[in-house]
């Protein structure tokens, strides 16, 4: 479990001469970095969605400027399918990680 792993890691760090404060700061940094990466995923309620939509719209504008073909802005239907696709990908990813953890706990 997580508390046992943290305690074991703290004991190992102290045995190697790493101060406990440094270990706790490092663990906090890893958690902070993990949350930052999760927030950048292109899912609708997260910030990554807005960044992904800006990249998609920017690339469409770039193509529009450099080709004679005209592009309309993304419709709600197109954005809805983008959100559903990224949500499905994230759901499958979370399900696979959860399944892997369950299998590892059983063994």
C-alpha atoms as a PDB file:
ATOM      1  CA  UNK A   1       0.000   0.000   0.000  1.00  0.00           C
ATOM      2  CA  UNK A   2       1.016   3.602  -0.400  1.00  0.00           C
ATOM      3  CA  UNK A   3       1.752   4.405   3.280  1.00  0.00           C
ATOM      4  CA  UNK A   4       3.931   1.307   3.598  1.00  0.00           C
ATOM      5  CA  UNK A   5       5.827   2.165   0.406  1.00  0.00           C
ATOM      6  CA  UNK A   6       6.362   5.739   1.610  1.00  0.00           C
ATOM      7  CA  UNK A   7       7.608   4.554   5.017  1.00  0.00           C
ATOM      8  CA  UNK A   8       9.908   1.982   3.432  1.00  0.00           C
ATOM      9  CA  UNK A   9      11.276   4.617   1.047  1.00  0.00           C
ATOM     10  CA  UNK A  10      11.813   7.068   3.905  1.00  0.00           C
ATOM     11  CA  UNK A  11      13.690   4.431   5.913  1.00  0.00           C
ATOM     12  CA  UNK A  12      15.850   3.535   2.923  1.00  0.00           C
ATOM     13  CA  UNK A  13      16.563   7.214   2.234  1.00  0.00           C
ATOM     14  CA  UNK A  14      17.652   7.786   5.829  1.00  0.00           C
ATOM     15  CA  UNK A  15      19.866   4.694   5.714  1.00  0.00           C
ATOM     16  CA  UNK A  16      21.579   6.155   2.636  1.00  0.00           C
ATOM     17  CA  UNK A  17      22.102   9.519   4.349  1.00  0.00           C
ATOM     18  CA  UNK A  18      19.312  11.476   2.659  1.00  0.00           C
ATOM     19  CA  UNK A  19      17.524  13.768   5.146  1.00  0.00           C
ATOM     20  CA  UNK A  20      13.864  12.998   5.779  1.00  0.00           C
ATOM     21  CA  UNK A  21      12.873  16.539   4.771  1.00  0.00           C
ATOM     22  CA  UNK A  22      14.541  16.062   1.373  1.00  0.00           C
ATOM     23  CA  UNK A  23      12.707  12.762   0.851  1.00  0.00           C
ATOM     24  CA  UNK A  24       9.345  14.334   1.734  1.00  0.00           C
ATOM     25  CA  UNK A  25      10.065  17.303  -0.563  1.00  0.00           C
ATOM     26  CA  UNK A  26      10.992  14.930  -3.374  1.00  0.00           C
ATOM     27  CA  UNK A  27       7.807  12.888  -2.865  1.00  0.00           C
ATOM     28  CA  UNK A  28       5.765  16.097  -2.894  1.00  0.00           C
ATOM     29  CA  UNK A  29       7.483  17.154  -6.110  1.00  0.00           C
ATOM     30  CA  UNK A  30       6.637  13.843  -7.763  1.00  0.00           C
ATOM     31  CA  UNK A  31       2.987  14.198  -6.747  1.00  0.00           C
ATOM     32  CA  UNK A  32       2.947  17.783  -8.021  1.00  0.00           C
ATOM     33  CA  UNK A  33       4.502  16.757 -11.348  1.00  0.00           C
ATOM     34  CA  UNK A  34       2.014  13.903 -11.707  1.00  0.00           C
ATOM     35  CA  UNK A  35      -0.907  16.269 -11.192  1.00  0.00           C
ATOM     36  CA  UNK A  36       0.569  18.710 -13.720  1.00  0.00           C
ATOM     37  CA  UNK A  37       0.866  15.969 -16.346  1.00  0.00           C
ATOM     38  CA  UNK A  38      -2.698  14.826 -15.625  1.00  0.00           C
ATOM     39  CA  UNK A  39      -3.964  18.400 -16.005  1.00  0.00           C
ATOM     40  CA  UNK A  40      -2.350  18.720 -19.458  1.00  0.00           C
ATOM     41  CA  UNK A  41      -4.269  15.742 -20.871  1.00  0.00           C
ATOM     42  CA  UNK A  42      -6.680  16.902 -23.585  1.00  0.00           C
ATOM     43  CA  UNK A  43      -9.864  16.145 -21.656  1.00  0.00           C
ATOM     44  CA  UNK A  44     -12.703  18.647 -21.578  1.00  0.00           C
ATOM     45  CA  UNK A  45     -12.666  19.890 -17.984  1.00  0.00           C
ATOM     46  CA  UNK A  46      -8.870  20.098 -17.843  1.00  0.00           C
ATOM     47  CA  UNK A  47      -6.559  22.788 -19.233  1.00  0.00           C
ATOM     48  CA  UNK A  48      -5.151  20.420 -21.829  1.00  0.00           C
ATOM     49  CA  UNK A  49      -8.463  20.509 -23.702  1.00  0.00           C
ATOM     50  CA  UNK A  50      -8.162  24.247 -24.253  1.00  0.00           C
ATOM     51  CA  UNK A  51      -4.567  23.849 -25.400  1.00  0.00           C
ATOM     52  CA  UNK A  52      -5.480  21.007 -27.758  1.00  0.00           C
ATOM     53  CA  UNK A  53      -8.339  22.991 -29.268  1.00  0.00           C
ATOM     54  CA  UNK A  54      -6.003  25.981 -29.727  1.00  0.00           C
ATOM     55  CA  UNK A  55      -3.499  23.744 -31.553  1.00  0.00           C
ATOM     56  CA  UNK A  56      -6.242  22.301 -33.777  1.00  0.00           C
ATOM     57  CA  UNK A  57      -7.650  25.736 -34.609  1.00  0.00           C
ATOM     58  CA  UNK A  58      -4.170  27.194 -35.153  1.00  0.00           C
ATOM     59  CA  UNK A  59      -3.215  24.403 -37.534  1.00  0.00           C
ATOM     60  CA  UNK A  60      -6.459  24.914 -39.456  1.00  0.00           C
ATOM     61  CA  UNK A  61      -5.744  28.654 -39.707  1.00  0.00           C
ATOM     62  CA  UNK A  62      -2.191  27.923 -40.887  1.00  0.00           C
ATOM     63  CA  UNK A  63      -3.495  25.604 -43.609  1.00  0.00           C
ATOM     64  CA  UNK A  64      -6.099  28.192 -44.578  1.00  0.00           C
ATOM     65  CA  UNK A  65      -3.436  30.900 -44.994  1.00  0.00           C
ATOM     66  CA  UNK A  66      -1.151  28.741 -47.128  1.00  0.00           C
ATOM     67  CA  UNK A  67      -3.665  26.966 -49.353  1.00  0.00           C
ATOM     68  CA  UNK A  68      -6.550  28.204 -51.471  1.00  0.00           C
ATOM     69  CA  UNK A  69      -8.925  25.880 -49.628  1.00  0.00           C
ATOM     70  CA  UNK A  70     -11.274  27.515 -47.118  1.00  0.00           C
ATOM     71  CA  UNK A  71     -11.799  26.051 -43.662  1.00  0.00           C
ATOM     72  CA  UNK A  72     -14.773  26.735 -41.461  1.00  0.00           C
ATOM     73  CA  UNK A  73     -14.321  26.922 -37.690  1.00  0.00           C
ATOM     74  CA  UNK A  74     -14.744  23.651 -35.833  1.00  0.00           C
ATOM     75  CA  UNK A  75     -18.372  22.832 -35.309  1.00  0.00           C
ATOM     76  CA  UNK A  76     -19.839  21.711 -32.010  1.00  0.00           C
ATOM     77  CA  UNK A  77     -20.246  18.247 -33.508  1.00  0.00           C
ATOM     78  CA  UNK A  78     -16.513  18.026 -34.314  1.00  0.00           C
ATOM     79  CA  UNK A  79     -15.514  19.297 -30.872  1.00  0.00           C
ATOM     80  CA  UNK A  80     -17.922  16.878 -29.208  1.00  0.00           C
ATOM     81  CA  UNK A  81     -16.297  13.923 -30.991  1.00  0.00           C
ATOM     82  CA  UNK A  82     -12.844  15.205 -30.074  1.00  0.00           C
ATOM     83  CA  UNK A  83     -13.895  15.287 -26.410  1.00  0.00           C
ATOM     84  CA  UNK A  84     -15.463  11.832 -26.634  1.00  0.00           C
ATOM     85  CA  UNK A  85     -12.377  10.372 -28.288  1.00  0.00           C
ATOM     86  CA  UNK A  86      -9.953  11.725 -25.726  1.00  0.00           C
ATOM     87  CA  UNK A  87     -12.302  10.726 -22.915  1.00  0.00           C
ATOM     88  CA  UNK A  88     -12.530   7.184 -24.265  1.00  0.00           C
ATOM     89  CA  UNK A  89      -8.735   6.979 -24.593  1.00  0.00           C
ATOM     90  CA  UNK A  90      -8.281   8.185 -21.026  1.00  0.00           C
ATOM     91  CA  UNK A  91     -10.964   5.774 -19.773  1.00  0.00           C
ATOM     92  CA  UNK A  92      -9.259   2.816 -21.443  1.00  0.00           C
ATOM     93  CA  UNK A  93      -5.905   3.928 -20.029  1.00  0.00           C
ATOM     94  CA  UNK A  94      -7.277   4.224 -16.485  1.00  0.00           C
ATOM     95  CA  UNK A  95      -9.047   0.873 -16.839  1.00  0.00           C
ATOM     96  CA  UNK A  96      -5.852  -0.823 -18.011  1.00  0.00           C
ATOM     97  CA  UNK A  97      -3.836   0.631 -15.131  1.00  0.00           C
ATOM     98  CA  UNK A  98      -6.538  -0.382 -12.639  1.00  0.00           C
ATOM     99  CA  UNK A  99      -6.662  -3.917 -14.078  1.00  0.00           C
ATOM    100  CA  UNK A 100      -2.869  -4.170 -13.935  1.00  0.00           C
ATOM    101  CA  UNK A 101      -2.873  -3.082 -10.286  1.00  0.00           C
ATOM    102  CA  UNK A 102      -5.562  -5.629  -9.374  1.00  0.00           C
ATOM    103  CA  UNK A 103      -3.667  -8.431 -11.119  1.00  0.00           C
ATOM    104  CA  UNK A 104      -0.440  -7.391  -9.375  1.00  0.00           C
ATOM    105  CA  UNK A 105      -2.194  -7.356  -5.973  1.00  0.00           C
ATOM    106  CA  UNK A 106      -3.634 -10.835  -6.488  1.00  0.00           C
ATOM    107  CA  UNK A 107      -0.263 -12.394  -7.358  1.00  0.00           C
END
